[in-house]
mmCIF file of C-alpha atoms in Angstrom:
data_model
loop_
_atom_site.group_PDB
_atom_site.id
_atom_site.type_symbol
_atom_site.label_atom_id
_atom_site.label_comp_id
_atom_site.label_asym_id
_atom_site.label_seq_id
_atom_site.Cartn_x
_atom_site.Cartn_y
_atom_site.Cartn_z
ATOM 1 C CA MET A 22 -82.175 -53.561 3.532
ATOM 2 C CA GLN A 23 -80.004 -51.550 5.802
ATOM 3 C CA PHE A 24 -77.439 -49.098 4.543
ATOM 4 C CA LYS A 25 -74.260 -48.573 6.457
ATOM 5 C CA GLN A 26 -72.733 -45.123 6.251
ATOM 6 C CA ILE A 27 -69.170 -45.302 4.986
ATOM 7 C CA GLY A 28 -66.571 -43.214 6.847
ATOM 8 C CA SER A 29 -68.711 -42.538 9.871
ATOM 9 C CA ASN A 30 -65.847 -43.336 12.184
ATOM 10 C CA VAL A 31 -63.440 -40.913 10.395
ATOM 11 C CA ARG A 32 -62.931 -37.389 11.810
ATOM 12 C CA ALA A 33 -64.057 -34.419 9.810
ATOM 13 C CA ASN A 34 -61.344 -32.840 7.599
ATOM 14 C CA GLN A 35 -58.971 -30.618 9.547
ATOM 15 C CA SER A 36 -58.872 -26.923 8.633
ATOM 16 C CA GLY A 37 -56.291 -24.361 9.812
ATOM 17 C CA PHE A 38 -52.951 -24.922 11.466
ATOM 18 C CA THR A 39 -52.038 -26.747 14.631
ATOM 19 C CA LEU A 40 -50.502 -24.936 17.542
ATOM 20 C CA ILE A 41 -47.141 -26.619 16.932
ATOM 21 C CA GLU A 42 -47.041 -25.438 13.315
ATOM 22 C CA LEU A 43 -47.759 -21.867 14.357
ATOM 23 C CA ILE A 44 -45.038 -21.925 17.026
ATOM 24 C CA VAL A 45 -42.467 -23.297 14.529
ATOM 25 C CA VAL A 46 -43.287 -20.514 12.069
ATOM 26 C CA ILE A 47 -42.991 -17.840 14.782
ATOM 27 C CA VAL A 48 -39.608 -19.224 15.926
ATOM 28 C CA ILE A 49 -38.290 -19.230 12.336
ATOM 29 C CA LEU A 50 -39.450 -15.638 11.819
ATOM 30 C CA GLY A 51 -37.777 -14.640 15.087
ATOM 31 C CA ILE A 52 -34.479 -16.191 14.013
ATOM 32 C CA LEU A 53 -34.644 -14.410 10.649
ATOM 33 C CA ALA A 54 -35.396 -11.072 12.296
ATOM 34 C CA ALA A 55 -32.546 -11.477 14.771
ATOM 35 C CA THR A 56 -30.040 -12.067 11.983
ATOM 36 C CA ALA A 57 -31.358 -9.315 9.688
ATOM 37 C CA LEU A 58 -31.801 -6.531 12.242
ATOM 38 C CA PRO A 59 -28.083 -5.838 12.893
ATOM 39 C CA ARG A 60 -27.516 -5.485 9.145
ATOM 40 C CA PHE A 61 -30.184 -2.802 8.845
ATOM 41 C CA ALA A 62 -28.998 -1.012 11.992
ATOM 42 C CA ASP A 63 -25.545 -0.507 10.433
ATOM 43 C CA MET A 64 -26.795 1.354 7.353
ATOM 44 C CA GLY A 65 -26.270 4.830 8.866
ATOM 45 C CA ASP A 66 -22.506 4.343 9.041
ATOM 46 C CA ASN A 67 -22.403 3.081 5.479
ATOM 47 C CA ALA A 68 -24.483 6.007 4.264
ATOM 48 C CA ARG A 69 -22.187 8.563 5.933
ATOM 49 C CA PHE A 70 -19.129 6.799 4.524
ATOM 50 C CA ALA A 71 -20.624 6.849 1.012
ATOM 51 C CA LYS A 72 -21.406 10.553 1.416
ATOM 52 C CA MET A 73 -17.808 11.271 2.398
ATOM 53 C CA GLN A 74 -16.534 9.196 -0.513
ATOM 54 C CA ALA A 75 -18.718 11.312 -2.830
ATOM 55 C CA ALA A 76 -17.316 14.524 -1.315
ATOM 56 C CA ARG A 77 -13.795 13.175 -1.728
ATOM 57 C CA GLY A 78 -14.540 12.427 -5.393
ATOM 58 C CA ALA A 79 -15.833 15.982 -5.854
ATOM 59 C CA VAL A 80 -12.633 17.376 -4.302
ATOM 60 C CA GLN A 81 -10.437 15.231 -6.566
ATOM 61 C CA SER A 82 -12.454 16.178 -9.649
ATOM 62 C CA ALA A 83 -12.283 19.896 -8.800
ATOM 63 C CA MET A 84 -8.538 19.588 -8.175
ATOM 64 C CA ASN A 85 -7.999 18.004 -11.601
ATOM 65 C CA ILE A 86 -10.322 20.395 -13.444
ATOM 66 C CA ALA A 87 -8.622 23.397 -11.857
ATOM 67 C CA HIS A 88 -5.213 21.984 -12.745
ATOM 68 C CA GLY A 89 -6.315 21.515 -16.350
ATOM 69 C CA GLU A 90 -7.646 25.088 -16.470
ATOM 70 C CA ALA A 91 -4.370 26.407 -15.090
ATOM 71 C CA LEU A 92 -2.420 24.506 -17.747
ATOM 72 C CA VAL A 93 -4.662 25.943 -20.466
ATOM 73 C CA VAL A 94 -4.189 29.480 -19.167
ATOM 74 C CA GLY A 95 -0.442 28.938 -19.053
ATOM 75 C CA GLY A 96 2.171 29.877 -16.498
ATOM 76 C CA THR A 97 1.258 29.630 -12.827
ATOM 77 C CA PRO A 98 -1.869 31.726 -12.349
ATOM 78 C CA ALA A 99 -2.651 32.960 -8.835
ATOM 79 C CA THR A 100 -6.383 32.483 -9.436
ATOM 80 C CA ILE A 101 -8.584 30.848 -12.060
ATOM 81 C CA SER A 102 -12.277 30.939 -12.868
ATOM 82 C CA MET A 103 -14.211 27.713 -12.750
ATOM 83 C CA GLU A 104 -17.834 27.239 -13.720
ATOM 84 C CA GLY A 105 -19.904 29.161 -11.212
ATOM 85 C CA THR A 106 -16.875 30.074 -9.102
ATOM 86 C CA ASP A 107 -14.632 33.036 -9.744
ATOM 87 C CA ASN A 108 -11.168 33.542 -8.328
ATOM 88 C CA VAL A 109 -10.243 30.057 -7.114
ATOM 89 C CA ALA A 110 -6.871 30.598 -5.410
ATOM 90 C CA MET A 111 -4.107 28.442 -6.841
ATOM 91 C CA ALA A 112 -0.720 27.178 -5.622
ATOM 92 C CA PHE A 113 1.589 25.425 -8.099
ATOM 93 C CA ASN A 114 -1.321 25.088 -10.589
ATOM 94 C CA TYR A 115 -3.591 23.385 -8.066
ATOM 95 C CA PRO A 116 -6.295 24.857 -5.764
ATOM 96 C CA THR A 117 -5.146 25.941 -2.330
ATOM 97 C CA ALA A 118 -6.499 24.262 0.774
ATOM 98 C CA ALA A 119 -8.613 27.348 1.489
ATOM 99 C CA ALA A 120 -10.187 27.256 -1.988
ATOM 100 C CA ILE A 121 -10.771 23.537 -2.572
ATOM 101 C CA ALA A 122 -14.181 23.370 -0.849
ATOM 102 C CA THR A 123 -15.465 26.239 -2.975
ATOM 103 C CA ALA A 124 -13.983 24.752 -6.153
ATOM 104 C CA ALA A 125 -15.579 21.373 -5.391
ATOM 105 C CA GLY A 126 -18.942 22.929 -4.623
ATOM 106 C CA LEU A 127 -19.232 21.328 -1.192
ATOM 107 C CA GLY A 128 -22.394 22.524 0.468
ATOM 108 C CA THR A 129 -23.371 23.150 4.065
ATOM 109 C CA ASP A 130 -23.333 19.440 4.977
ATOM 110 C CA TYR A 131 -19.596 19.652 5.633
ATOM 111 C CA THR A 132 -17.329 21.544 8.007
ATOM 112 C CA VAL A 133 -14.071 22.665 6.385
ATOM 113 C CA THR A 134 -11.144 23.584 8.606
ATOM 114 C CA VAL A 135 -7.945 24.924 7.026
ATOM 115 C CA ALA A 136 -4.576 25.011 8.824
ATOM 116 C CA ALA A 137 -1.032 25.107 7.404
ATOM 117 C CA GLY A 138 -2.073 24.190 3.851
ATOM 118 C CA VAL A 139 -4.293 21.272 4.915
ATOM 119 C CA ALA A 140 -8.064 21.358 4.525
ATOM 120 C CA THR A 141 -9.958 18.929 6.737
ATOM 121 C CA ILE A 142 -13.431 18.203 5.383
ATOM 122 C CA ALA A 143 -15.703 16.651 8.021
ATOM 123 C CA ASP A 144 -19.321 15.529 8.069
ATOM 124 C CA ASN A 145 -21.432 17.919 10.157
ATOM 125 C CA SER A 146 -23.241 15.065 11.909
ATOM 126 C CA VAL A 147 -20.126 13.026 12.879
ATOM 127 C CA ALA A 148 -16.924 15.062 13.172
ATOM 128 C CA ALA A 149 -14.714 11.965 13.164
ATOM 129 C CA CYS A 150 -15.975 11.114 9.658
ATOM 130 C CA ARG A 151 -13.534 13.196 7.623
ATOM 131 C CA PHE A 152 -10.776 13.324 5.032
ATOM 132 C CA THR A 153 -7.997 15.813 4.268
ATOM 133 C CA TYR A 154 -6.752 17.729 1.240
ATOM 134 C CA THR A 155 -3.114 18.790 1.442
ATOM 135 C CA GLN A 156 -2.314 21.453 -1.132
ATOM 136 C CA ALA A 157 0.676 21.167 -3.457
ATOM 137 C CA THR A 158 3.959 22.339 -1.934
ATOM 138 C CA ASN A 159 5.951 22.397 -5.183
ATOM 139 C CA ALA A 160 5.452 22.195 -8.945
ATOM 140 C CA THR A 161 6.232 18.463 -9.196
ATOM 141 C CA THR A 162 4.096 17.067 -6.363
ATOM 142 C CA PRO A 163 0.291 17.184 -6.736
ATOM 143 C CA PRO A 164 -2.010 17.663 -3.739
ATOM 144 C CA ALA A 165 -2.796 14.635 -1.554
ATOM 145 C CA VAL A 166 -6.333 13.598 -0.708
ATOM 146 C CA THR A 167 -6.805 11.026 2.047
ATOM 147 C CA THR A 168 -9.566 8.422 2.220
ATOM 148 C CA PRO A 169 -12.091 8.576 5.073
ATOM 149 C CA ALA A 170 -12.034 5.575 7.373
ATOM 150 C CA LEU A 171 -15.221 3.487 7.391
ATOM 151 C CA GLY A 172 -14.976 2.872 11.132
ATOM 152 C CA SER A 173 -14.935 6.609 11.883
ATOM 153 C CA CYS A 174 -18.218 7.287 10.088
#
């Protein structure tokens, strides 16, 4: 009796990937990388903008805290003492442009330029990334704080 081997004409099971499958995977990864890369490259601008928004928030908070302190003291004090900062110069119960950076506790990451009652607070790394604080000019108008432009950061 002769035995015939079953499946002798069938190829051995394939293991691994074909060249076409590998090329398709590489092309898909390339497309994904090409669409994701510009998003990651833009993070520096967003980080600087967020940093300037935080500095702006610190300026607004310091302005309001100083105003509250001046109201508690009464009258229109020429200077007030804030936590960690003595003699913050005041104008119409708000910090002056020259004193706002000190009152807000802005560190050395910013350049502060004061001219004609306007403090310009700029990022040291990108000078165009900035906002302004315009001190109060009368007792009924509070200081104005501008918003930094995202495109400039």
